[in-house]
Amino acid sequence: MPSVAVKLYSVFFKFLLKHRLQNRIQSPLDESDHFGVTTRPEESVSAPNPSFTEGVATKDIHIDPFTSLSIRIFLPESALNPPEPDSRPQSKPKPRANSKNADADLPRDPLHLRRNSYGSPNAAVAARKEEYRRSSYSGRGSADAEAMNLNGKSDVYRGYAPVDMNRRKLPVMLQFHGGGWVSGSKDSVANDYFCRRIARLCDVIVVAVGYRLAPENRFPAAFEDGMKVLHWLGKQANLAECRKSMGNVRGSATEFKKADGNRHLVDGFGSSVVEPWLAAHADPSRCVLLGVSCGANIADYVARQAVVAGRLLDPVKVVAQVLMYPFFIGSVPTHSEIKLANSYFYDKAMCMLAWKLFLPEEEFSLDHPAANPLIPDRGPPLKLMPPTLTVVAEHDWMRDRAIAYSEELRKVNVDAPVLEYKDAVHEFATLDMLLKTPQAQACAEDIAIWVKKFISLRGHEFSY
């Protein structure tokens, strides 16, 4: 059973959440305003830190001029390591003429004498990291720093700016926070801590999505925001390739400034549009979706739409998704929905209020495609879905429907394991009070083990 402290905090949490939901229902709203909000005034937020003081650098970007949709990028310090070798076969070395010259054939750079599979530091790597930091903080000698419109001033941007040598490519993970559609944010203290942990453990670039909240923006606003970010990620990859083809590499920013005839190309497709961290380090062909609570519903929707879009999303490819205690519901109650209806933190009555705030009144139904993954003709065929890891808690009333969805995926030969944690409650690995518990840490490590099967360059080197 959960501890006494968790039970007491749950009572306080539910009282506060119920009060906020009822206020949202009673407050008049202007639903014609599509700009929306992505965070609440009462939310404790964590400021972005574009340096690697805690092992992960972060920055916020507003990506849609017509809405409040924004993202927070979490770049792990392992991106500063030299590129790791991939699984493609290497050409055989030429035979040596004699053994006396064998030492001359060996690489002199110690960085080439190891594989860097896990990014463990040594003296040479640490020296290289320090060189990266010097170039990024000083604002001098970096084409990317100049490309970010810094005007050559060292006091404008004090965070990390990629350099042109040895850029390591990392997979990308889109993360959708929880909060019952009406609360939570990409930059909350709890979500920031969780994303940093995942970025370090999975060795990925985490892109936390700040989607629009209800009831200011009801369905399908949050789902559309998820797809917008996926399309934006593909656009970033294509613009980065375009910048390369235009010759916008080291020293080229100065060259383009001298070429007035091509200035419109730089403004339209180059430095003013390309996000430098993603251009330097992101590999969108290894994209993972991770959703927490209601964010899992968004992740599942985005995965389905990615299947429908197919190659239209190139070079983005969704290789796996993680659904952490998804916010599923249905008109026919499951065993857990009956037995655990008054469970900890998010009970069924409270979640019903959240769904009423999220779904338009004329569309409200517990069997809505956004709510129930088991309804027929939801499309596309489940056999086309990416590998799906489902995380559930023992004391969560939504657990049975999430397990049933995973079973349906396994019936059509989709890799869809379920991790069930004993004595755990809804959001046990992401709630502010529970983030630093051993169970939350173990859950993040389990997710990392499973995800690395699908993002490793050398194949399935991790077994689950």
XYZ file of C-alpha atoms in Angstrom:
464
model
C 0.000 0.000 0.000
C 1.133 3.599 -0.556
C 2.708 5.322 2.429
C 0.779 7.533 4.856
C 2.470 10.615 3.412
C 1.257 9.713 -0.093
C -2.281 9.155 1.182
C -2.367 12.506 2.973
C -0.919 14.334 -0.025
C -3.492 12.612 -2.242
C -6.353 14.000 -0.139
C -4.952 17.517 -0.387
C -4.211 17.108 -4.114
C -7.748 15.935 -4.923
C -9.322 18.754 -2.924
C -7.247 21.341 -4.754
C -7.812 19.747 -8.166
C -11.570 19.517 -7.671
C -11.714 23.189 -6.691
C -9.772 24.202 -9.806
C -11.854 22.041 -12.139
C -15.106 23.432 -10.784
C -13.799 26.982 -11.210
C -12.891 26.206 -14.814
C -16.409 24.896 -15.469
C -18.104 27.925 -13.921
C -15.819 30.571 -15.453
C -17.023 32.110 -18.746
C -14.582 31.523 -21.581
C -13.971 33.115 -24.951
C -13.519 29.981 -27.063
C -13.084 32.068 -30.218
C -9.526 32.864 -29.087
C -7.411 30.062 -30.541
C -4.090 31.349 -29.198
C -4.693 29.555 -25.905
C -2.541 28.972 -22.838
C 0.097 26.326 -22.127
C 0.565 26.857 -18.392
C -1.385 28.099 -15.370
C -0.407 30.947 -13.014
C -0.356 28.575 -10.049
C 2.153 26.271 -11.774
C 5.703 26.274 -10.406
C 7.976 26.551 -13.430
C 11.676 25.962 -13.958
C 13.649 28.499 -16.001
C 15.551 27.245 -19.069
C 19.307 26.831 -18.694
C 21.176 26.695 -22.039
C 24.423 25.506 -20.448
C 25.406 22.062 -19.170
C 25.703 22.960 -15.498
C 23.485 20.008 -14.523
C 24.392 17.658 -17.358
C 21.492 18.791 -19.585
C 21.083 22.087 -21.420
C 17.574 23.454 -22.022
C 15.979 26.163 -24.113
C 12.381 27.253 -24.875
C 11.088 27.929 -28.386
C 7.719 29.296 -29.489
C 7.158 27.486 -32.786
C 3.695 28.599 -33.903
C 2.972 32.326 -34.410
C -0.791 31.744 -34.408
C -1.068 29.813 -31.138
C 0.745 29.524 -27.814
C 2.292 26.187 -28.852
C 5.884 26.012 -27.620
C 8.540 23.447 -26.808
C 11.445 22.977 -24.413
C 14.518 21.202 -25.756
C 16.599 19.057 -23.370
C 20.081 18.403 -24.801
C 22.184 15.947 -22.761
C 25.872 16.609 -22.258
C 26.666 13.355 -24.077
C 25.998 15.264 -27.315
C 29.453 16.791 -26.834
C 31.119 13.398 -27.193
C 32.585 12.429 -30.581
C 30.142 10.662 -32.945
C 29.694 7.007 -32.089
C 30.211 4.358 -34.802
C 27.100 2.950 -36.406
C 26.250 -0.640 -37.264
C 27.204 -0.390 -40.945
C 30.094 -2.652 -41.960
C 33.406 -0.892 -42.170
C 35.861 -1.339 -45.055
C 38.710 -3.719 -44.317
C 42.066 -2.082 -43.617
C 44.838 -2.475 -46.146
C 47.459 -5.134 -45.267
C 50.553 -3.721 -43.706
C 53.841 -3.990 -45.504
C 55.778 -5.087 -42.419
C 55.302 -5.291 -38.690
C 57.881 -2.592 -37.972
C 55.573 0.072 -39.342
C 52.491 -1.260 -37.533
C 52.516 1.521 -34.985
C 52.567 4.108 -37.736
C 49.247 2.772 -39.087
C 47.436 3.194 -35.798
C 45.452 6.397 -35.204
C 47.318 8.882 -33.047
C 44.187 10.565 -31.702
C 43.111 8.819 -28.472
C 39.484 9.633 -29.328
C 39.657 6.944 -32.031
C 40.892 4.231 -29.670
C 37.531 3.672 -27.958
C 33.900 3.220 -29.008
C 32.114 5.703 -26.746
C 29.002 3.509 -26.618
C 27.830 4.960 -23.336
C 29.493 8.342 -23.481
C 31.777 7.643 -20.506
C 34.307 10.475 -20.212
C 38.073 10.221 -20.442
C 40.752 12.887 -20.466
C 40.564 13.560 -24.200
C 36.775 13.731 -24.223
C 36.797 16.049 -21.229
C 39.261 18.305 -23.039
C 37.037 18.318 -26.106
C 33.990 19.194 -23.975
C 35.880 22.062 -22.415
C 36.760 23.329 -25.890
C 33.059 23.155 -26.839
C 32.134 25.181 -23.787
C 34.774 27.815 -24.483
C 33.557 28.267 -28.048
C 29.916 28.368 -26.993
C 30.262 30.851 -24.142
C 32.695 33.242 -25.746
C 30.591 33.951 -28.822
C 33.813 34.011 -30.931
C 35.046 31.550 -33.532
C 31.697 29.785 -33.972
C 29.758 30.046 -37.201
C 26.632 28.863 -35.421
C 26.914 31.600 -32.818
C 27.049 34.144 -35.628
C 24.249 32.321 -37.455
C 21.975 32.832 -34.448
C 21.973 36.572 -35.085
C 24.205 37.331 -32.100
C 25.869 40.295 -33.878
C 29.242 39.181 -32.556
C 28.511 40.293 -28.974
C 29.771 37.926 -26.319
C 27.188 39.116 -23.784
C 24.099 38.343 -25.876
C 23.983 34.556 -25.606
C 25.861 32.704 -22.880
C 24.622 29.184 -23.575
C 25.746 26.296 -25.731
C 26.232 26.929 -29.461
C 27.296 23.929 -31.589
C 30.590 23.982 -33.481
C 31.125 22.372 -36.857
C 33.407 19.526 -35.836
C 32.456 16.079 -34.524
C 28.769 16.702 -34.044
C 27.211 13.674 -32.424
C 23.707 12.791 -33.583
C 21.181 11.711 -30.949
C 17.656 10.296 -31.250
C 14.737 12.624 -30.559
C 11.997 11.962 -28.016
C 8.784 14.000 -28.099
C 7.381 14.203 -24.564
C 3.793 15.158 -23.744
C 3.153 16.117 -20.117
C 0.148 15.128 -18.025
C -2.305 17.191 -16.014
C -5.783 16.066 -17.013
C -5.945 18.355 -20.084
C -6.422 21.469 -17.932
C -3.129 21.814 -16.053
C 0.540 20.927 -16.236
C 3.138 22.436 -18.534
C 6.314 21.585 -20.411
C 8.390 23.770 -18.077
C 6.915 22.856 -14.709
C 9.465 21.927 -12.060
C 8.316 18.301 -12.038
C 8.251 17.928 -15.827
C 11.642 19.611 -16.169
C 13.166 17.199 -13.644
C 11.573 14.176 -15.339
C 12.710 15.194 -18.841
C 16.260 15.798 -17.638
C 16.307 12.332 -16.119
C 14.998 10.723 -19.317
C 17.436 12.679 -21.503
C 20.382 11.428 -19.440
C 19.247 7.820 -19.089
C 18.055 7.319 -22.675
C 20.810 9.476 -24.193
C 18.281 11.336 -26.342
C 17.244 14.889 -27.112
C 13.935 15.370 -25.338
C 11.502 17.843 -26.887
C 8.821 18.595 -24.275
C 5.660 19.864 -25.966
C 3.742 22.761 -24.425
C 0.356 22.027 -25.997
C -2.707 24.228 -25.495
C -4.787 23.469 -22.412
C -8.539 23.050 -21.964
C -11.090 24.496 -21.545
C -9.708 27.518 -23.419
C -8.898 25.168 -26.295
C -10.867 21.949 -26.381
C -10.374 18.874 -28.523
C -8.704 18.599 -31.013
C -6.352 21.500 -30.134
C -3.900 19.454 -28.013
C -3.839 16.625 -30.560
C -3.230 19.039 -33.421
C -0.385 20.618 -31.461
C 1.271 17.226 -31.152
C 1.216 16.757 -34.922
C 2.404 20.325 -35.495
C 5.527 19.593 -33.461
C 6.178 16.392 -35.431
C 5.862 18.308 -38.728
C 8.042 21.087 -37.306
C 10.710 18.524 -36.445
C 10.682 17.273 -40.041
C 10.852 20.836 -41.328
C 13.872 21.507 -39.129
C 15.672 18.483 -40.546
C 14.921 19.550 -44.123
C 15.988 23.149 -43.479
C 19.237 21.947 -41.932
C 19.952 19.913 -45.070
C 19.058 22.929 -47.182
C 21.498 25.048 -45.217
C 24.217 22.466 -45.811
C 23.556 22.421 -49.544
C 23.794 26.218 -49.583
C 27.238 25.959 -48.054
C 26.258 27.410 -44.694
C 29.001 25.653 -42.738
C 32.039 27.001 -40.907
C 32.884 30.435 -42.174
C 29.980 30.543 -44.628
C 27.928 32.944 -42.522
C 30.446 35.647 -43.384
C 30.413 34.639 -47.027
C 26.635 34.899 -47.226
C 26.714 38.301 -45.590
C 28.964 39.433 -48.432
C 26.656 37.941 -51.050
C 23.701 40.306 -51.046
C 22.040 38.373 -53.843
C 21.648 35.298 -51.658
C 20.635 37.091 -48.450
C 16.954 36.241 -48.960
C 17.854 32.545 -49.023
C 19.587 32.820 -45.667
C 16.661 34.683 -44.142
C 14.103 32.260 -45.589
C 15.809 28.912 -45.141
C 18.958 29.390 -43.116
C 20.134 30.823 -39.847
C 16.968 32.692 -38.895
C 14.844 29.518 -39.191
C 17.061 26.528 -38.397
C 17.225 25.575 -34.712
C 20.986 25.093 -34.156
C 20.823 22.423 -31.445
C 18.559 20.187 -33.503
C 20.431 20.890 -36.731
C 23.706 19.868 -35.105
C 22.655 16.932 -32.928
C 19.156 15.611 -33.779
C 18.546 12.420 -35.748
C 14.797 12.556 -36.578
C 14.919 9.113 -38.199
C 15.039 7.740 -34.638
C 12.046 9.465 -33.065
C 10.332 8.163 -29.926
C 7.044 9.402 -28.461
C 6.512 9.490 -24.700
C 3.238 10.529 -23.120
C 2.367 10.934 -19.442
C -1.271 10.446 -18.356
C -3.380 12.492 -20.807
C -0.155 13.120 -22.718
C -0.142 9.393 -23.503
C -3.436 9.877 -25.374
C -1.749 12.585 -27.444
C 1.292 10.384 -28.083
C -0.908 7.520 -29.266
C -2.804 9.877 -31.588
C 0.447 11.262 -33.020
C 1.744 7.709 -33.573
C -1.433 6.828 -35.469
C -1.237 9.945 -37.609
C 2.428 9.248 -38.317
C 1.412 5.820 -39.635
C -1.217 7.439 -41.868
C 1.218 10.086 -43.126
C 3.911 7.544 -43.927
C 6.764 8.952 -46.000
C 5.200 12.405 -46.041
C 6.934 12.924 -42.692
C 10.391 12.069 -44.024
C 12.985 12.228 -42.617
C 11.058 11.830 -39.344
C 10.339 8.223 -38.430
C 8.535 7.181 -35.248
C 10.297 4.006 -34.130
C 8.588 3.476 -30.734
C 6.241 5.037 -28.198
C 5.937 4.918 -24.405
C 2.508 5.321 -22.792
C 2.816 6.058 -19.084
C -0.459 5.356 -17.265
C -2.598 6.565 -20.202
C -5.763 8.576 -19.570
C -8.087 6.041 -21.226
C -11.763 5.643 -20.358
C -14.874 4.043 -21.856
C -18.622 3.697 -21.452
C -18.356 0.054 -20.342
C -16.370 0.084 -17.085
C -13.498 -2.305 -16.549
C -12.808 -4.183 -13.331
C -10.277 -1.609 -12.130
C -12.630 1.280 -12.961
C -15.202 -0.241 -10.607
C -12.867 -1.402 -7.857
C -10.501 1.607 -7.819
C -12.901 4.404 -8.785
C -11.926 6.373 -5.669
C -8.197 5.800 -6.050
C -5.344 8.164 -5.190
C -4.760 11.597 -6.759
C -6.949 11.235 -9.882
C -10.191 9.456 -9.010
C -12.829 8.674 -11.641
C -15.205 11.506 -10.707
C -12.438 14.072 -11.103
C -11.358 12.641 -14.441
C -14.935 12.833 -15.698
C -14.857 16.578 -14.994
C -11.584 16.843 -16.901
C -13.071 15.057 -19.919
C -16.094 17.368 -19.854
C -13.745 20.337 -19.978
C -11.685 18.830 -22.784
C -14.267 17.431 -25.196
C -16.723 19.793 -26.936
C -20.226 19.515 -25.471
C -21.704 18.226 -28.723
C -19.008 15.533 -28.964
C -18.896 14.412 -25.331
C -18.805 10.631 -25.080
C -16.748 8.223 -23.034
C -16.269 6.240 -26.242
C -14.818 9.228 -28.077
C -11.758 8.225 -30.178
C -9.607 10.452 -27.955
C -10.802 8.616 -24.824
C -11.270 4.955 -25.701
C -8.550 3.193 -27.736
C -10.601 0.001 -28.004
C -13.494 1.276 -30.125
C -13.715 -0.327 -33.593
C -12.741 1.470 -36.805
C -10.474 3.883 -34.982
C -7.827 3.523 -37.707
C -5.208 2.893 -38.849
C -4.838 -0.907 -38.461
C -3.161 -1.742 -35.171
C -0.629 -3.992 -36.935
C 0.975 -0.853 -38.392
C 1.526 0.793 -35.016
C 5.091 1.227 -33.720
C 6.388 -0.795 -30.745
C 4.540 0.424 -27.653
C 5.617 0.194 -24.023
C 2.788 0.686 -21.514
C 3.500 1.644 -17.907
C 0.693 1.089 -15.373
C 0.308 1.411 -11.605
C -1.364 -1.089 -9.296
C -3.599 1.518 -7.623
C -4.674 3.327 -10.794
C -8.295 2.874 -11.885
C -7.297 3.365 -15.562
C -4.847 0.449 -15.592
C -7.101 -2.306 -17.011
C -8.020 -0.403 -20.180
C -4.361 0.410 -20.829
C -3.467 -3.266 -20.396
C -6.325 -4.278 -22.723
C -5.032 -1.895 -25.402
C -1.564 -3.412 -25.079
C -3.064 -6.890 -25.459
C -4.795 -5.825 -28.682
C -1.464 -4.636 -30.045
C 0.233 -7.923 -29.157
C -2.514 -9.862 -30.938
C -1.359 -8.318 -34.224
C 2.331 -8.955 -33.441
C 3.259 -5.475 -32.285
C 5.987 -5.387 -29.634
C 3.849 -4.081 -26.757
C 5.064 -5.065 -23.270
C 3.419 -3.851 -20.076
C 5.297 -2.724 -16.968
C 3.131 -2.833 -13.856
C 4.485 -1.350 -10.639
C 3.242 -2.663 -7.313
C 1.931 -0.285 -4.659
C 2.162 2.532 -7.203
C -0.376 5.275 -7.930
C -1.238 7.293 -11.015
C 1.727 9.520 -12.018
C 3.999 7.760 -9.501
C 7.046 8.486 -11.709
C 6.225 12.075 -12.703
C 4.360 13.738 -9.825
C 6.418 16.358 -7.981
C 6.183 14.626 -4.601
C 7.109 11.191 -5.962
C 9.783 12.059 -8.537
C 12.741 11.278 -6.295
C 11.472 7.958 -4.964
C 13.375 4.759 -5.844
C 10.321 3.515 -7.742
C 10.272 6.587 -9.988
C 13.994 6.171 -10.704
C 13.531 2.471 -11.452
C 10.686 3.247 -13.841
C 12.819 5.719 -15.791
C 15.641 3.178 -15.991
C 13.241 0.490 -17.242
C 11.970 2.844 -19.929
C 15.550 3.606 -20.994
C 16.398 -0.097 -21.306
C 13.392 -0.726 -23.546
C 13.737 2.418 -25.665
C 17.414 1.760 -26.434
C 16.431 -1.407 -28.274
C 14.914 0.756 -31.009
C 17.249 3.744 -31.144
C 20.643 2.034 -30.973
C 22.752 2.454 -34.115
C 24.154 -1.043 -33.652
C 20.842 -2.838 -33.479
C 19.162 -4.518 -30.520
C 22.145 -4.512 -28.212
C 19.859 -4.126 -25.191
C 17.535 -6.966 -24.305
C 14.505 -6.432 -22.166
